[in-house]
CSV table of C-alpha atoms and ligand atoms in Angstrom, one decimal:
chain,number,residue,atom,x,y,z
A,10,MET,CA,0.1,-0.3,0.0
A,11,THR,CA,1.5,3.3,-1.4
A,12,THR,CA,0.2,6.7,-0.4
A,13,ALA,CA,1.4,10.1,-2.5
A,14,ARG,CA,0.8,13.1,-3.1
A,15,ALA,CA,0.4,15.9,-6.2
A,16,HIS,CA,0.0,19.2,-6.7
A,17,THR,CA,-2.4,21.1,-9.5
A,18,ASN,CA,-0.8,23.1,-12.0
A,19,ILE,CA,-1.9,26.0,-13.7
A,20,ALA,CA,-1.4,26.0,-17.1
A,21,LEU,CA,0.2,29.9,-18.3
A,22,ILE,CA,0.8,28.0,-21.6
A,23,LYS,CA,-1.5,26.4,-22.0
A,24,TYR,CA,-1.9,22.6,-24.3
A,25,TRP,CA,-5.0,22.0,-25.9
A,26,GLY,CA,-4.9,19.6,-28.2
A,27,LYS,CA,-3.4,16.3,-28.8
A,28,LEU,CA,-1.6,15.2,-31.9
A,29,ASP,CA,-1.6,11.5,-30.9
A,30,GLU,CA,-5.4,11.2,-28.8
A,31,ALA,CA,-3.8,7.1,-27.7
A,32,LEU,CA,-0.5,8.8,-26.6
A,33,ILE,CA,-1.6,11.9,-25.5
A,34,ILE,CA,1.1,13.3,-27.7
A,35,PRO,CA,0.5,17.1,-27.2
A,36,GLN,CA,0.1,19.4,-30.4
A,37,ASN,CA,3.0,22.2,-28.8
A,38,SER,CA,4.9,22.7,-25.5
A,39,SER,CA,3.3,24.0,-22.8
A,40,LEU,CA,4.1,25.8,-19.3
A,41,SER,CA,2.9,26.1,-15.7
A,42,LEU,CA,2.6,26.7,-11.8
A,43,THR,CA,2.7,24.4,-9.1
A,44,LEU,CA,0.2,25.4,-6.9
A,45,ASP,CA,0.0,24.3,-3.1
A,46,HIS,CA,-3.1,24.5,-2.0
A,47,PHE,CA,-4.9,22.6,-4.3
A,48,TYR,CA,-4.0,18.1,-4.5
A,49,THR,CA,-5.1,14.8,-4.1
A,50,ASP,CA,-3.7,11.9,-2.2
A,51,THR,CA,-4.1,8.4,-3.8
A,52,THR,CA,-3.6,5.1,-2.5
A,53,VAL,CA,-2.8,1.9,-4.4
A,54,THR,CA,-2.9,-1.3,-3.3
A,55,PHE,CA,-2.3,-4.6,-5.7
A,56,ASP,CA,-4.3,-7.4,-3.7
A,57,GLU,CA,-5.0,-10.7,-5.0
A,58,ASN,CA,-8.2,-11.1,-3.7
A,59,LEU,CA,-9.7,-8.5,-6.3
A,60,THR,CA,-10.5,-9.7,-9.7
A,61,ALA,CA,-11.0,-5.8,-11.6
A,62,ASP,CA,-9.3,-2.7,-10.3
A,63,SER,CA,-11.4,-0.4,-7.6
A,64,PHE,CA,-11.6,2.8,-7.6
A,65,TYR,CA,-12.8,5.3,-4.7
A,66,LEU,CA,-12.8,8.9,-5.6
A,67,ASP,CA,-14.0,11.0,-2.2
A,68,LYS,CA,-14.6,7.9,-0.3
A,69,LYS,CA,-17.3,6.7,-3.1
A,70,LEU,CA,-16.9,3.5,-5.6
A,71,VAL,CA,-16.3,4.9,-8.8
A,72,PRO,CA,-18.9,3.0,-11.8
A,73,ARG,CA,-16.9,0.7,-13.8
A,74,GLN,CA,-18.1,2.7,-16.5
A,75,ARG,CA,-15.8,5.9,-15.6
A,76,THR,CA,-13.1,4.0,-14.4
A,77,SER,CA,-10.9,3.3,-18.2
A,78,ARG,CA,-8.6,6.3,-17.2
A,79,THR,CA,-7.7,5.0,-14.6
A,80,THR,CA,-7.6,1.2,-15.3
A,81,HIS,CA,-5.8,1.8,-18.7
A,82,VAL,CA,-2.7,4.3,-15.9
A,83,LEU,CA,-2.2,1.0,-13.8
A,84,ASP,CA,-2.2,-1.4,-17.2
A,85,ILE,CA,0.8,1.2,-18.0
A,86,VAL,CA,2.0,0.3,-14.3
A,87,ARG,CA,1.7,-3.4,-14.8
A,88,ALA,CA,3.2,-3.7,-17.8
A,89,GLN,CA,6.4,-1.9,-16.7
A,90,SER,CA,6.8,-3.4,-13.3
A,91,GLY,CA,5.6,-6.9,-14.1
A,92,GLU,CA,2.4,-7.0,-11.6
A,93,LYS,CA,-0.1,-9.7,-12.4
A,94,ARG,CA,-2.4,-8.4,-9.1
A,95,PHE,CA,-5.8,-5.5,-9.5
A,96,ALA,CA,-5.2,-3.0,-7.5
A,97,LEU,CA,-7.5,-1.2,-4.8
A,98,VAL,CA,-7.3,2.4,-5.6
A,99,LYS,CA,-8.8,5.4,-3.6
A,100,SER,CA,-8.6,9.0,-3.6
A,101,THR,CA,-8.8,12.1,-2.4
A,102,ASN,CA,-9.2,15.2,-4.1
A,103,HIS,CA,-8.7,18.7,-2.3
A,104,VAL,CA,-9.9,20.3,-5.6
A,105,PRO,CA,-13.0,20.4,-7.0
A,106,THR,CA,-12.8,17.7,-9.5
A,107,SER,CA,-14.3,18.7,-13.4
A,108,ALA,CA,-14.1,21.8,-12.6
A,109,GLY,CA,-11.6,23.6,-14.3
A,110,LEU,CA,-9.0,23.8,-11.6
A,111,ALA,CA,-6.6,20.7,-12.7
A,112,SER,CA,-8.6,17.8,-11.0
A,113,SER,CA,-6.7,15.8,-13.7
A,114,ALA,CA,-3.6,17.1,-13.4
A,115,SER,CA,-3.3,16.5,-9.9
A,116,GLY,CA,-5.4,13.1,-9.9
A,117,PHE,CA,-3.7,11.6,-12.5
A,118,ALA,CA,0.3,12.4,-11.4
A,119,ALA,CA,-0.9,11.0,-7.6
A,120,LEU,CA,-1.6,8.1,-9.6
A,121,ALA,CA,1.4,7.8,-11.0
A,122,ALA,CA,3.0,7.9,-8.3
A,123,ALA,CA,1.7,5.7,-6.0
A,124,ALA,CA,0.6,3.2,-8.7
A,125,THR,CA,4.2,2.7,-9.7
A,126,LYS,CA,6.3,2.5,-5.9
A,127,ALA,CA,3.4,-0.1,-4.8
A,128,ALA,CA,4.2,-2.0,-7.6
A,129,GLY,CA,8.1,-2.2,-6.9
A,130,LEU,CA,9.2,0.5,-9.5
A,131,ASN,CA,11.5,3.9,-8.3
A,132,LEU,CA,11.2,5.8,-11.0
A,133,ASP,CA,13.1,9.2,-12.0
A,134,GLY,CA,10.7,11.8,-12.4
A,135,LYS,CA,10.9,12.2,-16.0
A,136,SER,CA,9.5,8.5,-16.5
A,137,LEU,CA,6.8,9.1,-13.7
A,138,SER,CA,5.8,12.3,-15.9
A,139,ARG,CA,6.1,9.9,-19.0
A,140,ILE,CA,3.5,7.9,-17.1
A,141,ALA,CA,1.1,10.6,-15.6
A,142,ARG,CA,1.0,12.2,-19.4
A,143,ARG,CA,-1.3,8.9,-19.9
A,144,GLY,CA,-3.8,9.5,-18.1
A,145,SER,CA,-4.0,13.6,-18.4
A,146,GLY,CA,-1.5,15.7,-19.9
A,147,SER,CA,-1.9,18.1,-17.6
A,148,ALA,CA,-0.4,15.2,-15.1
A,149,THR,CA,2.3,15.0,-17.1
A,150,ARG,CA,3.8,18.6,-15.4
A,151,SER,CA,2.3,17.9,-11.5
A,152,ILE,CA,5.4,14.9,-10.6
A,153,PHE,CA,7.2,18.6,-10.7
A,154,GLY,CA,6.9,21.6,-8.9
A,155,GLY,CA,7.1,25.3,-9.3
A,156,PHE,CA,7.8,26.5,-13.1
A,157,VAL,CA,7.2,23.4,-15.2
A,158,GLU,CA,7.8,23.0,-18.8
A,159,TRP,CA,6.1,20.2,-20.7
A,160,HIS,CA,8.1,19.2,-23.3
A,161,GLN,CA,5.9,18.4,-26.8
A,162,GLY,CA,7.6,15.6,-28.3
A,163,HIS,CA,6.7,13.5,-30.7
A,164,SER,CA,7.0,10.1,-28.8
A,165,ASP,CA,6.3,8.7,-25.5
A,166,GLU,CA,9.5,8.7,-25.0
A,167,THR,CA,10.0,12.4,-26.0
A,168,SER,CA,6.8,14.3,-24.3
A,169,TYR,CA,7.6,14.0,-20.8
A,170,ALA,CA,7.8,17.3,-18.2
A,171,GLU,CA,10.8,19.6,-16.5
A,172,PRO,CA,11.4,21.8,-14.0
A,173,ILE,CA,12.0,24.8,-15.0
A,174,GLN,CA,11.9,26.5,-11.5
A,175,GLU,CA,11.4,24.5,-8.7
A,176,VAL,CA,11.8,26.5,-5.9
A,177,ILE,CA,11.0,30.3,-6.9
A,178,ASP,CA,12.4,32.8,-4.8
A,179,TRP,CA,10.3,36.0,-6.0
A,180,ASP,CA,6.6,37.7,-5.1
A,181,ILE,CA,4.2,35.9,-7.2
A,182,CYS,CA,0.5,33.5,-6.0
A,183,MET,CA,-2.5,33.2,-8.1
A,184,LEU,CA,-5.6,34.4,-5.8
A,185,THR,CA,-8.1,31.1,-7.4
A,186,VAL,CA,-11.7,32.6,-7.6
A,187,ILE,CA,-13.7,29.7,-6.9
A,188,VAL,CA,-17.8,30.9,-8.8
A,189,GLU,CA,-18.7,27.1,-9.0
A,190,LYS,CA,-17.7,23.9,-8.0
A,191,LYS,CA,-19.9,21.9,-10.4
A,192,ARG,CA,-18.6,19.6,-13.4
A,193,LYS,CA,-18.3,20.8,-16.2
A,194,LYS,CA,-20.3,19.5,-19.0
A,195,ILE,CA,-17.4,19.4,-21.8
A,196,SER,CA,-14.2,17.9,-20.6
A,197,SER,CA,-11.4,19.3,-21.4
A,198,ARG,CA,-11.0,16.3,-23.4
A,199,ALA,CA,-14.2,16.6,-25.8
A,200,GLY,CA,-13.4,20.7,-25.8
A,201,MET,CA,-9.6,20.1,-27.0
A,202,ASN,CA,-10.8,17.8,-29.8
A,203,SER,CA,-13.5,20.1,-31.0
A,204,SER,CA,-11.2,23.0,-31.0
A,205,VAL,CA,-8.5,20.6,-32.9
A,206,ARG,CA,-10.7,19.4,-35.6
A,207,THR,CA,-13.4,22.7,-35.5
A,208,SER,CA,-11.7,26.4,-34.9
A,209,PRO,CA,-10.6,28.0,-38.4
A,210,TYR,CA,-8.0,29.4,-35.7
A,211,TYR,CA,-6.2,26.3,-34.7
A,212,ASP,CA,-3.3,27.1,-37.3
A,213,SER,CA,-2.6,30.5,-35.5
A,214,TRP,CA,-2.6,29.4,-32.3
A,215,LEU,CA,-0.1,27.0,-32.8
A,216,SER,CA,2.1,29.3,-34.6
A,217,SER,CA,2.1,32.0,-31.8
A,218,THR,CA,1.8,29.6,-29.0
A,219,GLY,CA,5.9,29.0,-29.3
A,220,LYS,CA,7.1,32.4,-29.1
A,221,ASP,CA,5.0,33.1,-25.9
A,222,LEU,CA,6.6,30.1,-24.4
A,223,THR,CA,9.9,31.1,-25.1
A,224,GLU,CA,9.3,35.0,-23.9
A,225,ILE,CA,7.6,33.6,-20.8
A,226,LYS,CA,10.6,31.4,-20.2
A,227,GLN,CA,12.6,34.5,-20.1
A,228,ALA,CA,10.0,36.3,-17.7
A,229,ILE,CA,10.7,33.6,-15.3
A,230,SER,CA,14.4,34.5,-15.3
A,231,ASN,CA,13.7,37.3,-15.2
A,232,LYS,CA,11.1,37.1,-11.9
A,233,ASP,CA,8.9,39.6,-14.3
A,234,LEU,CA,5.9,39.3,-12.5
A,235,VAL,CA,4.3,41.8,-15.5
A,236,GLN,CA,6.2,40.5,-18.2
A,237,LEU,CA,4.9,36.8,-17.7
A,238,GLY,CA,1.4,38.0,-16.4
A,239,GLU,CA,0.6,39.6,-19.8
A,240,ILE,CA,2.1,36.7,-22.0
A,241,SER,CA,-0.3,34.7,-19.8
A,242,GLU,CA,-3.2,35.7,-19.9
A,243,ARG,CA,-2.9,36.8,-24.1
A,244,ASN,CA,-1.9,33.0,-24.3
A,245,ALA,CA,-5.3,31.9,-22.0
A,246,MET,CA,-7.5,34.2,-23.8
A,247,LYS,CA,-6.5,32.7,-27.3
A,248,MET,CA,-7.2,29.4,-26.3
A,249,HIS,CA,-10.9,30.4,-25.1
A,250,ALA,CA,-11.2,31.7,-28.1
A,251,LEU,CA,-10.3,28.7,-30.2
A,252,THR,CA,-13.7,27.2,-28.7
A,253,LEU,CA,-15.7,31.0,-29.5
A,254,SER,CA,-14.6,29.4,-33.5
A,255,ALA,CA,-15.4,25.8,-32.7
A,256,SER,CA,-17.9,24.7,-35.2
A,257,PRO,CA,-20.8,24.3,-32.2
A,258,SER,CA,-19.1,27.1,-30.9
A,259,PHE,CA,-18.8,27.1,-27.0
A,260,THR,CA,-17.3,28.6,-23.7
A,261,TYR,CA,-15.7,28.0,-20.4
A,262,PHE,CA,-16.6,31.2,-19.1
A,263,ASN,CA,-19.9,31.9,-17.0
A,264,GLY,CA,-20.7,35.7,-16.2
A,265,ASP,CA,-18.8,35.6,-13.3
A,266,SER,CA,-15.6,35.0,-15.1
A,267,ILE,CA,-16.2,38.2,-17.5
A,268,LYS,CA,-17.5,40.0,-14.5
A,269,ILE,CA,-13.7,39.0,-12.2
A,270,MET,CA,-12.2,40.2,-16.0
A,271,ASP,CA,-13.1,43.5,-16.0
A,272,TYR,CA,-11.9,43.6,-12.3
A,273,VAL,CA,-8.9,42.9,-13.4
A,274,HIS,CA,-8.5,45.4,-16.1
A,275,SER,CA,-9.8,48.3,-13.3
A,276,LEU,CA,-6.9,47.0,-10.7
A,277,ARG,CA,-4.7,47.1,-13.6
A,278,ALA,CA,-5.6,51.2,-14.5
A,279,LYS,CA,-5.2,51.5,-10.8
A,280,GLY,CA,-1.7,50.7,-10.8
A,281,ILE,CA,-1.9,47.0,-9.1
A,282,PRO,CA,-0.4,44.2,-11.8
A,283,CYS,CA,-3.0,41.7,-11.9
A,284,TYR,CA,-3.3,39.7,-14.7
A,285,TYR,CA,-6.5,36.5,-15.2
A,286,THR,CA,-5.9,32.6,-17.4
A,287,MET,CA,-8.8,30.3,-17.0
A,288,ASP,CA,-8.6,26.7,-17.6
A,289,ALA,CA,-11.5,24.6,-19.4
A,290,GLY,CA,-14.1,25.9,-16.9
A,291,PRO,CA,-15.4,28.5,-15.5
A,292,ASN,CA,-13.4,29.8,-11.8
A,293,VAL,CA,-10.4,32.5,-12.8
A,294,LYS,CA,-6.9,32.5,-11.4
A,295,ILE,CA,-5.7,35.9,-11.0
A,296,ILE,CA,-1.6,36.3,-11.1
A,297,CYS,CA,-0.5,38.4,-8.9
A,298,ARG,CA,1.9,39.6,-5.9
A,299,GLN,CA,0.8,37.8,-2.5
A,300,SER,CA,1.7,41.0,-1.2
A,301,ASP,CA,-1.0,43.1,-3.2
A,302,VAL,CA,-3.5,40.2,-2.1
A,303,PRO,CA,-5.7,42.1,0.4
A,304,ARG,CA,-6.1,45.3,-1.9
A,305,ILE,CA,-7.8,42.9,-4.9
A,306,ILE,CA,-9.8,41.1,-2.0
A,307,SER,CA,-10.9,44.0,-1.0
A,308,GLU,CA,-11.7,45.6,-4.3
A,309,LEU,CA,-13.5,41.9,-5.3
A,310,SER,CA,-15.6,42.0,-1.9
A,311,PRO,CA,-18.4,43.7,-3.4
A,312,ASP,CA,-19.2,40.5,-5.2
A,313,PHE,CA,-17.4,37.7,-4.3
A,314,SER,CA,-17.0,36.6,-0.9
A,315,SER,CA,-13.9,35.3,1.3
A,316,ASP,CA,-14.4,31.8,0.6
A,317,GLN,CA,-14.4,32.1,-2.9
A,318,LEU,CA,-10.7,33.8,-2.3
A,319,ILE,CA,-8.2,31.8,-2.1
A,320,LEU,CA,-4.7,32.2,-2.1
A,321,ALA,CA,-2.5,29.5,-4.0
A,322,LYS,CA,1.0,29.7,-4.0
A,323,PRO,CA,3.6,28.1,-5.9
A,324,GLY,CA,3.5,24.5,-4.5
A,325,SER,CA,5.9,21.0,-4.1
A,326,GLY,CA,6.6,18.4,-6.9
A,327,VAL,CA,5.4,15.1,-6.1
A,328,THR,CA,5.6,13.1,-2.8
A,329,TYR,CA,5.2,10.8,-0.4
A,330,LEU,CA,3.1,10.1,2.6
A,331,ASP,CA,4.3,6.7,3.7
B,425,ADP,P1,-10.7,19.4,-14.4
B,425,ADP,O1,-10.6,20.6,-15.0
B,425,ADP,O2,-10.8,18.6,-13.7
B,425,ADP,O3,-9.2,19.0,-14.7
B,425,ADP,P2,-11.1,17.5,-16.6
B,425,ADP,O4,-12.1,17.7,-17.6
B,425,ADP,O5,-9.7,17.4,-17.4
B,425,ADP,O6,-11.4,18.1,-15.4
B,425,ADP,O7,-10.7,15.8,-16.2
B,425,ADP,C1,-11.8,15.1,-15.2
B,425,ADP,C2,-11.5,14.0,-15.3
B,425,ADP,O8,-10.5,14.0,-14.2
B,425,ADP,C3,-12.7,12.6,-14.6
B,425,ADP,O9,-12.5,11.8,-15.8
B,425,ADP,C4,-11.9,12.5,-13.5
B,425,ADP,O10,-12.6,11.6,-13.2
B,425,ADP,C5,-11.1,12.8,-13.8
B,425,ADP,N1,-10.1,12.7,-12.2
B,425,ADP,C6,-10.3,13.8,-11.6
B,425,ADP,N2,-10.0,13.7,-10.1
B,425,ADP,C7,-9.8,12.2,-10.0
B,425,ADP,C8,-8.3,11.3,-9.5
B,425,ADP,N3,-8.2,11.4,-8.1
B,425,ADP,N4,-7.9,9.9,-9.6
B,425,ADP,C9,-7.9,9.7,-11.2
B,425,ADP,N5,-8.7,10.7,-11.8
B,425,ADP,C10,-9.3,11.5,-11.5
B,426,DP6,C1,-6.8,23.9,-19.9
B,426,DP6,O1,-5.1,17.8,-19.0
B,426,DP6,O2,-7.4,17.9,-18.3
B,426,DP6,O3,-6.0,23.0,-18.7
B,426,DP6,O4,-5.2,15.5,-21.4
B,426,DP6,O5,-7.5,15.3,-22.2
B,426,DP6,O6,-7.3,15.1,-19.7
B,426,DP6,P1,-6.2,15.4,-21.4
B,426,DP6,O7,-7.1,17.1,-20.5
B,426,DP6,P2,-6.2,18.1,-19.4
B,426,DP6,O8,-6.1,19.5,-20.6
B,426,DP6,C2,-5.5,20.4,-20.0
B,426,DP6,C3,-6.1,21.7,-20.6
B,426,DP6,C4,-5.7,23.2,-19.7
B,426,DP6,C5,-4.7,24.3,-20.3
B,426,DP6,C6,-3.8,22.9,-19.4
B,426,DP6,O9,-3.6,22.5,-18.3
B,426,DP6,O10,-2.1,23.4,-20.2
B,427,CO,CO1,-7.8,18.6,-16.4
């Protein structure tokens, strides 16, 4: 029995489309910040008495028709290790599930770490990130802490994550505004598939995202929050333009998301450097200095209560709890 903890990560340069759906090879490299506040704990036990894998999420047994991604990762671990037994998997999300807060990232990173160790493998971070990738693309990056790049690659061996700056000794955080905890209607997987197939802007996204990645790495090495924020915001909005321009059109925004973007614009006009990013869900992450958080919270307070505003700081990579 092995328990692992992995934190979620929020992409500053987004992954939004696969070249290879089976192996989860992305259309572009991406870059994220791992967060301390949101995480998943997963325990894996291989047991000879089991006749199938059994998966509990937040203490509830997940019905067999919804466990294929978990079983897929376990199959990969079994093939690599020679482990023959089925597994009991118990996972707890300290993050809303399927709400655009990257539960699939922390979930599959924790599963990859716990399952490989329980099967007797002792893998380095790069190898672990490749197994996490097979469950969910964003999970590739959650193996490591701080700023992490997922190298697109062109094969299972060459598509993996690497830490860019693991220890962050400068002032940056994500103030997360929770506006919706419900399960999204269009999963990230379905949303990006539709964007790749039908958005006429997909090629423009691909041709501009490489430049965003190069520039943001420079901003990270310069510890330049303004530069980092500007690149992140524009990259996120280009991703959301792909959903709006898909056919049929869809969006992960809701009214509150737009309201928060308005607040961020007016905060910037008042001289506070803050920027928004969003994923496949309506919850907004405000990239800012921790020292500006009290001021930002007080500006948002007419519309958003303190329990909706969660300060997430840079977090660490995967760890074992036993
Ligand atoms: P999110 O925005 O939360 O990442 P996604 O649509 O990307 O939403 O992914 C949701 C998928 O991730 C669901 O299929 C869900 O079952 C799976 N998932 C979430 N948490 C875990 C976990 N702890 N262990 C395994 N799978 C998980
Ligand atoms: C908008 O990694 O959840 O959060 O690989 O199909 O599981 P699958 O998708 P997922 O997609 C994440 C999309 C994103 C951007 C990002 O995290 O890079
Ligand atoms: Co996800």
